[in-house]
Short mmCIF file of C-alpha atoms and ligand atoms in Angstrom, two decimals:
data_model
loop_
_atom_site.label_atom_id
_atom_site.label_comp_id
_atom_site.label_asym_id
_atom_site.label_seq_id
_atom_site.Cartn_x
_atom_site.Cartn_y
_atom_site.Cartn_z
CA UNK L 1 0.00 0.00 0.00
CA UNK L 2 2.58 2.48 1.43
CA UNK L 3 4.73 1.80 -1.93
CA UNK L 4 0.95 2.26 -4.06
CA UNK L 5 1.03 5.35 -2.29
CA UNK L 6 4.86 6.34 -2.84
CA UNK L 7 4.30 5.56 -6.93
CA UNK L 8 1.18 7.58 -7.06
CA UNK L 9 3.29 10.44 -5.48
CA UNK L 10 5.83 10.32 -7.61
CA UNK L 11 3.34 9.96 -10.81
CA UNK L 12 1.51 13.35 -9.99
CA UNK L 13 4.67 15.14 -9.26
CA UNK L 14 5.81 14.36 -12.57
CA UNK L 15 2.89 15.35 -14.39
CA UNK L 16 3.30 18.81 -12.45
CA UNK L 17 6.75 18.66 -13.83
CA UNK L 18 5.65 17.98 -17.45
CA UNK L 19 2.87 19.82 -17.33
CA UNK L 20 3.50 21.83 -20.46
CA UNK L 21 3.34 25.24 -20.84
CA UNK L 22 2.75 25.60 -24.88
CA UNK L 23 0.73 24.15 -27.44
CA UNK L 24 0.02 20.21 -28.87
CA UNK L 25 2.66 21.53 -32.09
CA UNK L 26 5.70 21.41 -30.58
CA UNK L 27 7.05 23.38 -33.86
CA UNK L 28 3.80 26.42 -33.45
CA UNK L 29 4.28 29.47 -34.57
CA UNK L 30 5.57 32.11 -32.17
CA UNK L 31 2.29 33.72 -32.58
CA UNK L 32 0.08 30.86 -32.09
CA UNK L 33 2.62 29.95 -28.85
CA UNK L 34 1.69 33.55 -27.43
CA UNK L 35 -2.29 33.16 -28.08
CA UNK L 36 -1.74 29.99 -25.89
CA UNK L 37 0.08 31.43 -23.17
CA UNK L 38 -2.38 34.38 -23.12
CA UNK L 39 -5.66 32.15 -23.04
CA UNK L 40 -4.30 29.41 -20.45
CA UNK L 41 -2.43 32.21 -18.25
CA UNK L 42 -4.51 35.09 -17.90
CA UNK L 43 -8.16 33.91 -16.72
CA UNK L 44 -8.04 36.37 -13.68
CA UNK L 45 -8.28 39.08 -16.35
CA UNK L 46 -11.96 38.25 -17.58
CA UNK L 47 -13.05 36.22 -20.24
CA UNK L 48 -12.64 36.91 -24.02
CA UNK L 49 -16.44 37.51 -25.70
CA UNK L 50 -16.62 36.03 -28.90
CA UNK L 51 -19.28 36.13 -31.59
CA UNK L 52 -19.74 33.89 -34.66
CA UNK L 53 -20.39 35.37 -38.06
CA UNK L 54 -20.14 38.59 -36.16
CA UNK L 55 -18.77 40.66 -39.10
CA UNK L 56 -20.47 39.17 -42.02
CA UNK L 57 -23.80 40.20 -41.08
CA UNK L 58 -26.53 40.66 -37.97
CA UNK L 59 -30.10 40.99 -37.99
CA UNK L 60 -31.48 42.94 -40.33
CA UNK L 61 -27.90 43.44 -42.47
CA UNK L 62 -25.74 41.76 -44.35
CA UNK L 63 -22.21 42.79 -45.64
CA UNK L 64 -22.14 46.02 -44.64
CA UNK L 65 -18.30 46.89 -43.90
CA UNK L 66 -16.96 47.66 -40.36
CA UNK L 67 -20.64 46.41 -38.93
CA UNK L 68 -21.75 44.39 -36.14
CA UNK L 69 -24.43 43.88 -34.60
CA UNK L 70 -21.91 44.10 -31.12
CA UNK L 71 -20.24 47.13 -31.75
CA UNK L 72 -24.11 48.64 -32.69
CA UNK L 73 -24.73 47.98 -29.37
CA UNK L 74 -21.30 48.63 -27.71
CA UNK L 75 -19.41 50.44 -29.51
CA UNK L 76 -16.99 48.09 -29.72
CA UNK L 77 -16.02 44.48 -31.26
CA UNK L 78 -16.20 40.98 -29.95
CA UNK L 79 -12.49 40.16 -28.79
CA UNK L 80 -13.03 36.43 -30.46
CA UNK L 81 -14.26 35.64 -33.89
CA UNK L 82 -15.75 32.21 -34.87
CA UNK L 83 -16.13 31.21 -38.66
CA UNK L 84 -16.98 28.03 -40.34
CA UNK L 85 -15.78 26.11 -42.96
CA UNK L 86 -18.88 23.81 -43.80
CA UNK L 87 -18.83 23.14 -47.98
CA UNK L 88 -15.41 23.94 -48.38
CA UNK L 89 -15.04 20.83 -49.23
CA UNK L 90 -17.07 20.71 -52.04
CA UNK L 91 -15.06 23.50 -53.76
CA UNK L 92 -18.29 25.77 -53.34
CA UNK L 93 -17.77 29.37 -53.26
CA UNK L 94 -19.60 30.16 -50.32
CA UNK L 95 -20.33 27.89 -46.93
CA UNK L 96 -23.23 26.50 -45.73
CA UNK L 97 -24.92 29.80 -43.96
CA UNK L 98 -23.77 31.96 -47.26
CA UNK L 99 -20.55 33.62 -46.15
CA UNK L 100 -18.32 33.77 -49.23
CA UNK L 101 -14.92 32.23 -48.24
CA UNK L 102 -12.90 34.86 -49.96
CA UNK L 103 -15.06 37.47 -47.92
CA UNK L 104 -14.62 35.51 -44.49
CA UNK L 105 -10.83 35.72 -45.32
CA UNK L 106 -11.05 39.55 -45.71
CA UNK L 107 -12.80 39.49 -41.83
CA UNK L 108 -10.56 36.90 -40.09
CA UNK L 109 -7.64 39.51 -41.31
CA UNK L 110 -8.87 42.43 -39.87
CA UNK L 111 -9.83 41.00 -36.80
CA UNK L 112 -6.55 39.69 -36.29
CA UNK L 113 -4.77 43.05 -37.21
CA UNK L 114 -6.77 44.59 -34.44
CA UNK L 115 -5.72 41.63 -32.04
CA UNK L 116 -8.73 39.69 -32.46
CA UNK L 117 -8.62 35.76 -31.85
CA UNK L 118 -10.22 33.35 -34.29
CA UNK L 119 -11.83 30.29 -34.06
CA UNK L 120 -13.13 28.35 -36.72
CA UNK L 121 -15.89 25.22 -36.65
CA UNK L 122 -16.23 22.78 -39.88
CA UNK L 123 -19.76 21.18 -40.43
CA UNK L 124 -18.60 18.69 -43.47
CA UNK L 125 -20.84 16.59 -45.21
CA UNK L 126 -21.04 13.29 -44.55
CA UNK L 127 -18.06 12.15 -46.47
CA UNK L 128 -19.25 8.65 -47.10
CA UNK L 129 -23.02 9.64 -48.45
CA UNK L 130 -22.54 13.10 -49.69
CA UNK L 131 -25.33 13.94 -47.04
CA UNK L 132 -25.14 16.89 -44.66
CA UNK L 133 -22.90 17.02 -40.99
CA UNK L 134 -26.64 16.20 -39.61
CA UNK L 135 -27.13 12.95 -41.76
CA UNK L 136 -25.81 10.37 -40.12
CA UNK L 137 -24.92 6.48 -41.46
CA UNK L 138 -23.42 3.65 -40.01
CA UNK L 139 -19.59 3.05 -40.65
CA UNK L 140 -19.38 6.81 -41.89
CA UNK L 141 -16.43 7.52 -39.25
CA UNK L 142 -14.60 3.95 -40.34
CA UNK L 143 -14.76 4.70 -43.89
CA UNK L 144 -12.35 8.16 -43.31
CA UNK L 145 -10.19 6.54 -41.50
CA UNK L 146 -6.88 5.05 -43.15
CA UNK L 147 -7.67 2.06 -44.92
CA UNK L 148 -11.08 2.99 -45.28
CA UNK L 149 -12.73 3.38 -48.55
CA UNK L 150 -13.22 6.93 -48.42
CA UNK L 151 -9.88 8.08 -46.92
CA UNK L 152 -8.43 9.71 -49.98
CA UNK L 153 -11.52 11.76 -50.29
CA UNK L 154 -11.53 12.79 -46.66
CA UNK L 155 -7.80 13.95 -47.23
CA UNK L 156 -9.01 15.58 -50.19
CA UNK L 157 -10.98 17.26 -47.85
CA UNK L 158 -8.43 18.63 -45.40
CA UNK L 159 -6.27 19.93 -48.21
CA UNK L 160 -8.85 22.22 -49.25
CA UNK L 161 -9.18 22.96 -45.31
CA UNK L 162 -5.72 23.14 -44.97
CA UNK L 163 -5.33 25.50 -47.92
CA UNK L 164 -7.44 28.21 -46.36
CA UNK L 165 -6.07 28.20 -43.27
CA UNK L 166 -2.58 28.59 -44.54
CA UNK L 167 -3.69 31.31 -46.69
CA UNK L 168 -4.26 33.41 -43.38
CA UNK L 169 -1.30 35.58 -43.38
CA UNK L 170 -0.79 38.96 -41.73
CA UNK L 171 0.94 42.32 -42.28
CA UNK L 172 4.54 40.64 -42.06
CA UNK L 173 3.49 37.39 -43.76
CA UNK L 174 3.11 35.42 -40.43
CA UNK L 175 0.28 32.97 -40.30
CA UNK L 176 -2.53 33.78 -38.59
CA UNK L 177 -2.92 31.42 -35.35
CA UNK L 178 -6.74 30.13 -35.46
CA UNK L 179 -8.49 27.86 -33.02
CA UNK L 180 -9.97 24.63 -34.50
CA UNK L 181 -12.67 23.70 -33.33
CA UNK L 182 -12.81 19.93 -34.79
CA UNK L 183 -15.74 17.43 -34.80
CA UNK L 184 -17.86 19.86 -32.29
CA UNK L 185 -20.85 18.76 -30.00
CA UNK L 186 -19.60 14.71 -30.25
CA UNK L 187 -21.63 13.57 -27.37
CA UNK L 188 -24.56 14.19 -29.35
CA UNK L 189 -25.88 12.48 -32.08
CA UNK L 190 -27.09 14.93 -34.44
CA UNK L 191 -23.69 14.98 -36.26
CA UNK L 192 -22.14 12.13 -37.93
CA UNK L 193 -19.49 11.85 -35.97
CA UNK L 194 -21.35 11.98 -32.74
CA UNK L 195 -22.26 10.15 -30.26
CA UNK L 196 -24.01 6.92 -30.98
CA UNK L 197 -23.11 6.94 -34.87
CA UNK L 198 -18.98 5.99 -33.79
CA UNK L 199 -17.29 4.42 -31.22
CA UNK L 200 -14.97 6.37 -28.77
CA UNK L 201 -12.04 4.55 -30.54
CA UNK L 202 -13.13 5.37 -34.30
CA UNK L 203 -14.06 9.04 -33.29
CA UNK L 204 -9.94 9.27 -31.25
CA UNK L 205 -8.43 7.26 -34.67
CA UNK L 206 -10.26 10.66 -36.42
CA UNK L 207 -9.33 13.03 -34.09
CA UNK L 208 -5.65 12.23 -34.08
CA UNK L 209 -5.45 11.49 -37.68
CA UNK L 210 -6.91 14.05 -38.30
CA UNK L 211 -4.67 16.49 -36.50
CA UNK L 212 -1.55 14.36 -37.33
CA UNK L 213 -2.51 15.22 -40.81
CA UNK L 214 -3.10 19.23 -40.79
CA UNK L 215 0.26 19.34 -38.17
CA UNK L 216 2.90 16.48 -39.91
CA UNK L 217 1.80 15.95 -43.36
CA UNK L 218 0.12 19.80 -44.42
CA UNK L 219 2.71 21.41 -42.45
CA UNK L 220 0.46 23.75 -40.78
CA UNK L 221 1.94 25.09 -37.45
CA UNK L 222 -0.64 28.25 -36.52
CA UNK L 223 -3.56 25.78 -34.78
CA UNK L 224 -4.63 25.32 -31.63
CA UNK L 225 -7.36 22.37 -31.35
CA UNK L 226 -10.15 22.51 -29.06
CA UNK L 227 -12.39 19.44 -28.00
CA UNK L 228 -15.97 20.21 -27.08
CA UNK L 229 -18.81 18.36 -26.30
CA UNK L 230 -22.60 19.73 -26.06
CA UNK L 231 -23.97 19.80 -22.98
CA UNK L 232 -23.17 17.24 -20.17
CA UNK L 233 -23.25 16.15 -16.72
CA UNK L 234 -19.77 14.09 -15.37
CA UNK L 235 -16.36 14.16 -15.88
CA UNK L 236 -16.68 10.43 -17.65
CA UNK L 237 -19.29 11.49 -20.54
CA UNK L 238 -16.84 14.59 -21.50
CA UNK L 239 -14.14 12.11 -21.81
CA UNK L 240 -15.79 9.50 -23.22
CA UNK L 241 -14.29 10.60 -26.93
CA UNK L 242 -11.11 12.33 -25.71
CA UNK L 243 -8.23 11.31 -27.45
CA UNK L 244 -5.78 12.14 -25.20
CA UNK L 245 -3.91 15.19 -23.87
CA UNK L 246 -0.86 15.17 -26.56
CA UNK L 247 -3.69 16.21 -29.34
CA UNK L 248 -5.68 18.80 -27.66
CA UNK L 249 -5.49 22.45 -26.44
CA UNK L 250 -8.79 23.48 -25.56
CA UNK L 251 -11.36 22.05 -23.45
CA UNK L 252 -14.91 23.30 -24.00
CA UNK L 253 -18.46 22.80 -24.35
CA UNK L 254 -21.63 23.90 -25.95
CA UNK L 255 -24.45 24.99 -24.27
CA UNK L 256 -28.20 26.46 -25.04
CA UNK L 257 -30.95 27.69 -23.15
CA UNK L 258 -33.86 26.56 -23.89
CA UNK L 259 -36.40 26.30 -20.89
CA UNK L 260 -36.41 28.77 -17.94
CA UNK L 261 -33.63 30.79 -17.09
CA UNK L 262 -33.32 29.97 -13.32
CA UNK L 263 -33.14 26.06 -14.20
CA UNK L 264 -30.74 27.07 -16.89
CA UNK L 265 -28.47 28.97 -14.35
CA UNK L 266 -28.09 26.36 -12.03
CA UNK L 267 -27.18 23.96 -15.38
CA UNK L 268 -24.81 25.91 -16.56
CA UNK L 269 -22.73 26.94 -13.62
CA UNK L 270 -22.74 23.00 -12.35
CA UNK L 271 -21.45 22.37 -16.20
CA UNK L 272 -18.38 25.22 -16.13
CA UNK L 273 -17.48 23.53 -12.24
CA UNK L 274 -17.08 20.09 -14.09
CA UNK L 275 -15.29 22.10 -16.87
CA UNK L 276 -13.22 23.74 -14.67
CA UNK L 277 -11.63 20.20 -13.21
CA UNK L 278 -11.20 18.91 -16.22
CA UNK L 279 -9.18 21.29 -17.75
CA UNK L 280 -6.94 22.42 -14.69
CA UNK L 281 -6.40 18.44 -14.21
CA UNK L 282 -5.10 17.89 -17.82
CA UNK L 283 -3.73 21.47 -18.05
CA UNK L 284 -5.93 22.33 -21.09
CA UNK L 285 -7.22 26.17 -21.70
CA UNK L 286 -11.36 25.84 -20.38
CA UNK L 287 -13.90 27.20 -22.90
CA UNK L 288 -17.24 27.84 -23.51
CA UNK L 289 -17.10 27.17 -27.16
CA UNK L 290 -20.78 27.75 -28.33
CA UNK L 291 -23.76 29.58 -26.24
CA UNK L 292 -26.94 31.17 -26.58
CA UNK L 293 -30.51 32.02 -25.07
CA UNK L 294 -32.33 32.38 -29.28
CA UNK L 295 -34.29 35.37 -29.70
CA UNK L 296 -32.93 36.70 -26.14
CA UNK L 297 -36.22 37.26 -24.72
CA UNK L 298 -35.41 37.69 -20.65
CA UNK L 299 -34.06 41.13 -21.07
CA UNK L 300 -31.83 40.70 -17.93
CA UNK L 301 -30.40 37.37 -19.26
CA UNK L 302 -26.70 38.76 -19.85
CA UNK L 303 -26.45 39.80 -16.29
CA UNK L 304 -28.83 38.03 -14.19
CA UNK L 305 -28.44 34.61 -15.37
CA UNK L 306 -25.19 34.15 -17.95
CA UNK L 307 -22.68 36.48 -15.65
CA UNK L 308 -24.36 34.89 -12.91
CA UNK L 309 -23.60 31.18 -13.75
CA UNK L 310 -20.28 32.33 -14.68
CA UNK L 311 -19.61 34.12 -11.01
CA UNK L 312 -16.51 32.03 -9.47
CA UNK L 313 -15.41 30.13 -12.60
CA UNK L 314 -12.56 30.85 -14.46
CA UNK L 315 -12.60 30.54 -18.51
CA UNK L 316 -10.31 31.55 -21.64
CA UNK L 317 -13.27 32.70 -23.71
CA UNK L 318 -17.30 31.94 -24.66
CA UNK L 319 -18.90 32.22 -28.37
CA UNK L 320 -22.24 33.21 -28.53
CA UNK L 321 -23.66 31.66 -31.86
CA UNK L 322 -24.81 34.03 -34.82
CA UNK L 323 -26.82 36.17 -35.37
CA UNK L 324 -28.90 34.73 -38.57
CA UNK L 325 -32.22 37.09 -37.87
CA UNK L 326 -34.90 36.07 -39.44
CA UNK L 327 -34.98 32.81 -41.52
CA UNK L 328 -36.55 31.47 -44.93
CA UNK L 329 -38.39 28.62 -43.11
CA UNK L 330 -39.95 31.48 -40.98
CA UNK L 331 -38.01 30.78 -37.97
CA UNK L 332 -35.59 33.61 -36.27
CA UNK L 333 -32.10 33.19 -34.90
CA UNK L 334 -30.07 35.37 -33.26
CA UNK L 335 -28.07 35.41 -29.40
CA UNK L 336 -26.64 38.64 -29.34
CA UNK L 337 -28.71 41.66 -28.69
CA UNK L 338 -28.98 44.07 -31.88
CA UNK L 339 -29.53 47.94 -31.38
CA UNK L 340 -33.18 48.42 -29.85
CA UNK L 341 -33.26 44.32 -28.95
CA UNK L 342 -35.04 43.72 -26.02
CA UNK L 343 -31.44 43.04 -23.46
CA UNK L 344 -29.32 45.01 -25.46
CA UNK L 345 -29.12 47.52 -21.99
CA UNK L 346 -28.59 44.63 -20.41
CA UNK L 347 -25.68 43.55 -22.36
CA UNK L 348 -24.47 47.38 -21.90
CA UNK L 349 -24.18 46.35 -18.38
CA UNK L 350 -22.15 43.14 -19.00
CA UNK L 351 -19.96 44.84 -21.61
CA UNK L 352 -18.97 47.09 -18.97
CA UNK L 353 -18.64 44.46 -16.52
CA UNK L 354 -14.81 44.02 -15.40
CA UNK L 355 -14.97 40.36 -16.62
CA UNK L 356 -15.98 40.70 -19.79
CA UNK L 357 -13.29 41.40 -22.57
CA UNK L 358 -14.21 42.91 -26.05
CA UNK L 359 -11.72 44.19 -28.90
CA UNK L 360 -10.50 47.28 -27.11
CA UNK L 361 -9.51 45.24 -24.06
CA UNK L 362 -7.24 42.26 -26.20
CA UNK L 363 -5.98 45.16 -28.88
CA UNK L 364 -4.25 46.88 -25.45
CA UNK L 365 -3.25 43.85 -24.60
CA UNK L 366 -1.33 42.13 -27.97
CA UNK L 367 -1.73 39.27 -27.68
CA UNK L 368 0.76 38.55 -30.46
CA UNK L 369 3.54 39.83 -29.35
C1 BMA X 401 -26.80 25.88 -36.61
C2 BMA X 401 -27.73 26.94 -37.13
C3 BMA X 401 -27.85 26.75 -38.62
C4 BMA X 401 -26.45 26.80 -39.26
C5 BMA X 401 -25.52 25.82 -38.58
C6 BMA X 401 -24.10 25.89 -39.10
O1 BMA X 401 -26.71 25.96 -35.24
O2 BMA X 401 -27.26 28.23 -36.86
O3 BMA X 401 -28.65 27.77 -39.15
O4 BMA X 401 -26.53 26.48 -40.62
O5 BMA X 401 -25.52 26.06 -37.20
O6 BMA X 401 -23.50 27.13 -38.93
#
């Protein structure tokens, strides 16, 4: 027992020893290094807001340059920027909520001039049917992986991906370090690779091939990788598709209100505790990497029940989800306030809240540098 004891000592004092300081790449950019060190070591300063599709358009606009529906509220920016990559992989133009890729290109570099951080998400299609992220089929996960019969066309796939993200350069040339945000949500089964529709092993095989590819083989050395699940309630279900601490930076989840926001509160802030010990036991940056409360309608929500929840917990950043407006199938979408929307005095209040970081707070702080 007493030499158990003596071994398990010596174990944990090790991993404090090892306990790495600096991204999954060993070779990262200095850039994407620095973004690291910034998210994992500064918590205590507040956590970065983030937006998705937050320059492309808002409700009510689209494309209209320097706009947001944040900074219409604000006067300021979101300090993170989340973009997605879904039907990039079909050589299409434009991705699966209309952004043109050359346009989203023209955004991620001026956020990142002004010190913004990216983040990017990828809903492919379901490489083995040529269905959507949200059609799943049996053996879909197998069939990408080496060996499998659909391989080449998944690494088809990543070269386009990889192609774009290398082409993220800025002022001097350097590469622009992004967060990806790989196979999102897998606990759930809505997405091919979620949940039931893979094993834990097939959906790890992915994961590290996956990164082993954009890393080793593309040669791309400005990511950072962050794991999230939706929703969940123990330590064991987060893990359950983790492939292990050598291929991932970020630790997050996704979360949505949907039912009353005293319920959701309690939810939420229970979720960020598990969060918490998770990432500070594997050393991994904690994130809320997707959030909203659609069509905002408790006009307190941003301070009552989100700062609330949040009250104690420490986190690198949180992305609300975008800001589609209204919708052809007559349905509305949006989890930021817009000028005149119902909390957008409330979210006055949280901007100005000490823990909350927008653009002017990271562009002081360069991250880059
Ligand atoms: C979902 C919705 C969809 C969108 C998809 C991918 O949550 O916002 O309208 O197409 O994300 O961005």
């Amino acid at each position: 027992m007493r030499l158990f004891l003596f071994i398990l000592f010596l174990t944990s004092v090790s991993t404090g020893l090892l306990a790495q300081n600096e991204p999954i790449d060993k070779n990262a950019t200095r850039e994407t290094v620095a973004l690291y060190q910034r998210l994992k070591n500064s918590m205590d300063k507040g956590f970065l807001f983030g937006h998705q599709d937050d320059l492309a358009y808002g409700v009510g606009w689209k494309y209209s340059p320097g706009r947001s529906d944040i900074k219409d509220v604000t006067g300021d920016y979101p300090a993170l920027y989340g973009w997605e990559l879904g039907r990039i992989e079909l050589d299409h133009s434009v991705n699966l909520d209309s952004v043109p890729f050359d346009k989203m290109k023209g955004f991620i570099r001026e956020a990142y001039d002004r010190g913004g951080v990216i983040t990017i998400s990828w809903h492919l299609n379901n490489p083995l049917t040529g269905g959507s992220a949200w059609q799943p089929a049996p053996g879909t996960v197998a069939s990408i992986l080496p060996g499998g019969e659909k391989n080449a066309l998944y690494k088809n796939w990543l070269d386009k991906v990889a192609s774009f993200l290398a082409d993220l350069k800025g002022k001097k040339g350097e590469p622009i370090p992004v967060i990806l945000r790989l196979f999102h949500e897998l606990n759930g089964n809505w997405f091919w690779w979620g949940g039931k529709n893979c094993t834990p092993d097939e959906l790890k095989q992915l994961w590290r091939f996956t990164v082993g590819y954009l890393r080793d083989e593309k040669g791309l050395h400005n990511l950072l990788y962050a794991y999230n699940t939706d929703r969940f309630s123990s330590e064991e279900a987060w893990l359950e598709k983790y492939p292990g601490d050598e291929w991932v930076d970020v630790a997050g989840f996704d979360i949505y209100q949907r039912g009353p926001s005293v319920e959701f509160r309690q939810e939420f802030g229970k979720t960020l505790g598990l969060l918490e010990k998770i990432a500070a036991s594997r050393n991994k940056i904690p994130a809320l990497t997707e959030f909203g409360f659609n069509g905002l309608p408790d006009s307190s929500w941003w301070t009552q029940t989100f700062l609330k929840a949040l009250e104690g917990h420490q986190l690198a950043y949180v992305m609300a989800w975008r800001n589609a407006g209204n919708k052809k199938d007559g349905s509305h979408e949006f989890y930021v306030p817009y000028k005149g929307q119902g909390s957008a005095a409330d979210f006055i209040e949280f901007y100005k809240d000490g823990r909350t970081l927008f653009q002017k707070d990271v562009t002081k702080e360069k991250i880059y540098q």
